[in-house]
mmCIF file of C-alpha atoms in Angstrom:
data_model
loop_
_atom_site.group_PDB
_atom_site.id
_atom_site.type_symbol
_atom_site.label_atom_id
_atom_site.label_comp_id
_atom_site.label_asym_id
_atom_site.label_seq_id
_atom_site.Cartn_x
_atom_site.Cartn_y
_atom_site.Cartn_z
ATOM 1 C CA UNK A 78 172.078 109.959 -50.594
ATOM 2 C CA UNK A 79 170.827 113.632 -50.802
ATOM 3 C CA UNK A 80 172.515 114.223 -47.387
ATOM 4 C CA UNK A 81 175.510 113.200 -47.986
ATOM 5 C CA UNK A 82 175.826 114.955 -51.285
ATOM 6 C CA UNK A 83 175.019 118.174 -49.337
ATOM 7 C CA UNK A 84 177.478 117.173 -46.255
ATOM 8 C CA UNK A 85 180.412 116.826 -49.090
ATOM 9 C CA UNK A 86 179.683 120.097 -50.969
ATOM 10 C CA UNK A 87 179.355 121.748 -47.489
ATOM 11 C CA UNK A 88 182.597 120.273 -46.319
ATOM 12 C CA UNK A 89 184.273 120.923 -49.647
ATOM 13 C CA UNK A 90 182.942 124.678 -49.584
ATOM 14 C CA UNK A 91 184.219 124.905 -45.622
ATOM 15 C CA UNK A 92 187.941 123.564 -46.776
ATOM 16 C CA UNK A 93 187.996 126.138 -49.519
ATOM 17 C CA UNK A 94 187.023 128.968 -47.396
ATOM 18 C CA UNK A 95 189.431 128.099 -44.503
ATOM 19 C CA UNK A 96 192.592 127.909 -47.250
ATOM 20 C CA UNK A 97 191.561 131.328 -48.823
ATOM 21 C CA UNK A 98 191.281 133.122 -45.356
ATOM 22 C CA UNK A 99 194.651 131.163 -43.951
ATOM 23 C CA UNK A 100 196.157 132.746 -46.806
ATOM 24 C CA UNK A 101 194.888 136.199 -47.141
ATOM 25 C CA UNK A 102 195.833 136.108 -43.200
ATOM 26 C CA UNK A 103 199.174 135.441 -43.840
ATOM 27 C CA UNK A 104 199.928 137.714 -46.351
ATOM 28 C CA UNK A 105 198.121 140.430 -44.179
ATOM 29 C CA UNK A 106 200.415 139.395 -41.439
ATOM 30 C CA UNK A 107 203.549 139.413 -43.584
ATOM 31 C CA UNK A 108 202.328 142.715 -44.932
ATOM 32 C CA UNK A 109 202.028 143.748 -41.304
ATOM 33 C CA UNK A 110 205.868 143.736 -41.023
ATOM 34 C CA UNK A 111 205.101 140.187 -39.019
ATOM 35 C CA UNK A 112 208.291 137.650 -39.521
ATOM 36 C CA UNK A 113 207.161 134.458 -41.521
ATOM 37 C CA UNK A 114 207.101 132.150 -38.629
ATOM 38 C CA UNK A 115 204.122 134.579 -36.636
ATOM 39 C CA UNK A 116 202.524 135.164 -40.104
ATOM 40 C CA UNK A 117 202.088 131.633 -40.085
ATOM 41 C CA UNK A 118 200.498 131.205 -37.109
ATOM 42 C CA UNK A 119 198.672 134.147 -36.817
ATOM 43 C CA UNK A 120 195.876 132.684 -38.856
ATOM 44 C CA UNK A 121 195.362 129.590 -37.003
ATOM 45 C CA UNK A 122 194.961 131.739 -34.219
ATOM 46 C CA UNK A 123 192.374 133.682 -35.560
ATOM 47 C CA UNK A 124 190.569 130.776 -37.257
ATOM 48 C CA UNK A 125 190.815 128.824 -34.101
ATOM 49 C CA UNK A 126 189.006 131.117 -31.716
ATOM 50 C CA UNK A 127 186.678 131.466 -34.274
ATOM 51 C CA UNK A 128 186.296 127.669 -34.075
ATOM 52 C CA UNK A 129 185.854 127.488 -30.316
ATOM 53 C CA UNK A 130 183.493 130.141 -29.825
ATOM 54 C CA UNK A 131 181.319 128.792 -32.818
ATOM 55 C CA UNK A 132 181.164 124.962 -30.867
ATOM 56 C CA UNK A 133 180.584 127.132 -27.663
ATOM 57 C CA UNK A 134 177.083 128.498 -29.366
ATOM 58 C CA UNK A 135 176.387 125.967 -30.650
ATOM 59 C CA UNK A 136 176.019 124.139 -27.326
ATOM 60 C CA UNK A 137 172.909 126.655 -26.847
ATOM 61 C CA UNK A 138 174.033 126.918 -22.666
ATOM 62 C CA UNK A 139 172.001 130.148 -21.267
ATOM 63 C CA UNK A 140 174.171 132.314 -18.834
ATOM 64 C CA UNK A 141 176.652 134.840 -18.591
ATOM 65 C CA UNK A 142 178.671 133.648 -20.933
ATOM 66 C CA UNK A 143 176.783 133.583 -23.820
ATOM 67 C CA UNK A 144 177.139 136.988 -24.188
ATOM 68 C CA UNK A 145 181.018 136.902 -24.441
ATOM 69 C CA UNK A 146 180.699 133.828 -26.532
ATOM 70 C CA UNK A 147 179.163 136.441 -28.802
ATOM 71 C CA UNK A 148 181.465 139.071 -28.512
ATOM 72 C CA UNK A 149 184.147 136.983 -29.170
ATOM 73 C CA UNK A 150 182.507 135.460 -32.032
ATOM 74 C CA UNK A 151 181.747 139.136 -33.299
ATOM 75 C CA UNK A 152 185.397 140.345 -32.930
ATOM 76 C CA UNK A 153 187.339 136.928 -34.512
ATOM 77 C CA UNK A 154 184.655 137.127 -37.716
ATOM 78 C CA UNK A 155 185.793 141.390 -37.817
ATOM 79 C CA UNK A 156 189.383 140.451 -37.370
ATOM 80 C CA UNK A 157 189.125 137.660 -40.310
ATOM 81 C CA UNK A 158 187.293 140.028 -42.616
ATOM 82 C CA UNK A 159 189.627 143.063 -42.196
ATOM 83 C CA UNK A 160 192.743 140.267 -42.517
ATOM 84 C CA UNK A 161 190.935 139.436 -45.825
ATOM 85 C CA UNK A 162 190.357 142.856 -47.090
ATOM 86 C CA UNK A 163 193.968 144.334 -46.033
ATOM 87 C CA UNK A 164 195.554 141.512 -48.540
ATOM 88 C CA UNK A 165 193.273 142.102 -51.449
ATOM 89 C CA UNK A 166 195.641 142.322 -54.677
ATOM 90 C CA UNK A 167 193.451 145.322 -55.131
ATOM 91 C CA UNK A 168 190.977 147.979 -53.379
ATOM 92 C CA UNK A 169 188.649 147.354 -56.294
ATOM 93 C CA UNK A 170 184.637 146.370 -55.743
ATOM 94 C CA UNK A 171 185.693 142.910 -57.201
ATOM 95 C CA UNK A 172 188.837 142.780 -55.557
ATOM 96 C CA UNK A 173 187.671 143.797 -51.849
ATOM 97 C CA UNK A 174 184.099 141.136 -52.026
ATOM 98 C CA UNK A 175 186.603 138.133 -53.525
ATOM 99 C CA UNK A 176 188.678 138.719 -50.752
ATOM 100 C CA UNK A 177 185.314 139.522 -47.856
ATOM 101 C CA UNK A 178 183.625 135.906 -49.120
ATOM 102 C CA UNK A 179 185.638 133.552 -47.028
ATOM 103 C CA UNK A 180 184.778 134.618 -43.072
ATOM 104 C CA UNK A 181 181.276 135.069 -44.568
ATOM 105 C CA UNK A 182 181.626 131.403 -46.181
ATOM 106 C CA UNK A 183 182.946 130.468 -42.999
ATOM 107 C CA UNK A 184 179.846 131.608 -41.194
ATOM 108 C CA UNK A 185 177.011 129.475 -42.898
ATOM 109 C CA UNK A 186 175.260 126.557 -41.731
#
């Protein structure tokens, strides 16, 4: 019962994260000068490397390509958190970590 209280709230906190960073993408993309049709996608493309390089570690293979699994991993999480920054409403403290909390979110167990 416990686990499945804590598979909900970790599913419910995942869906939340993934709508705040698809939409601070877009707007970053539209801000970007991107047409609405790439600033919709652009997100899902970010997101979904993100996605495929987090099942890829979490397979746990050794070998060469771990270490590009990583580096991939490294540069979609630093492309999502500079997406989420550059559409802040504001440059404020509050305004740059409300905006920084969804890649993180994104990025726990």
């Amino acid at each position: 019962m416990v686990v499945a209280g804590a598979v909900r709230s970790d599913g419910l906190v995942a869906v939340g994260a993934a709508y705040a960073s698809y939409q601070h993408g877009r707007v970053f993309a539209l801000r970007s000068g991107t047409d609405g049709t790439t600033a919709a996608i652009w997100p899902v493309i970010v997101d979904g490397l993100l996605l495929l390089v987090t099942v890829e570690l979490w397979r746990g293979q050794r070998g060469s390509g771990r270490w590009l699994a990583w580096a991939a991993f490294l540069f979609g999480i630093s492309l999502s958190l500079c997406a989420n920054i550059g559409a802040a409403p504001s440059l404020s403290l509050f305004g740059v970590t409300a905006a920084a909390c969804p890649p993180f979110l994104c990025c726990l167990p």
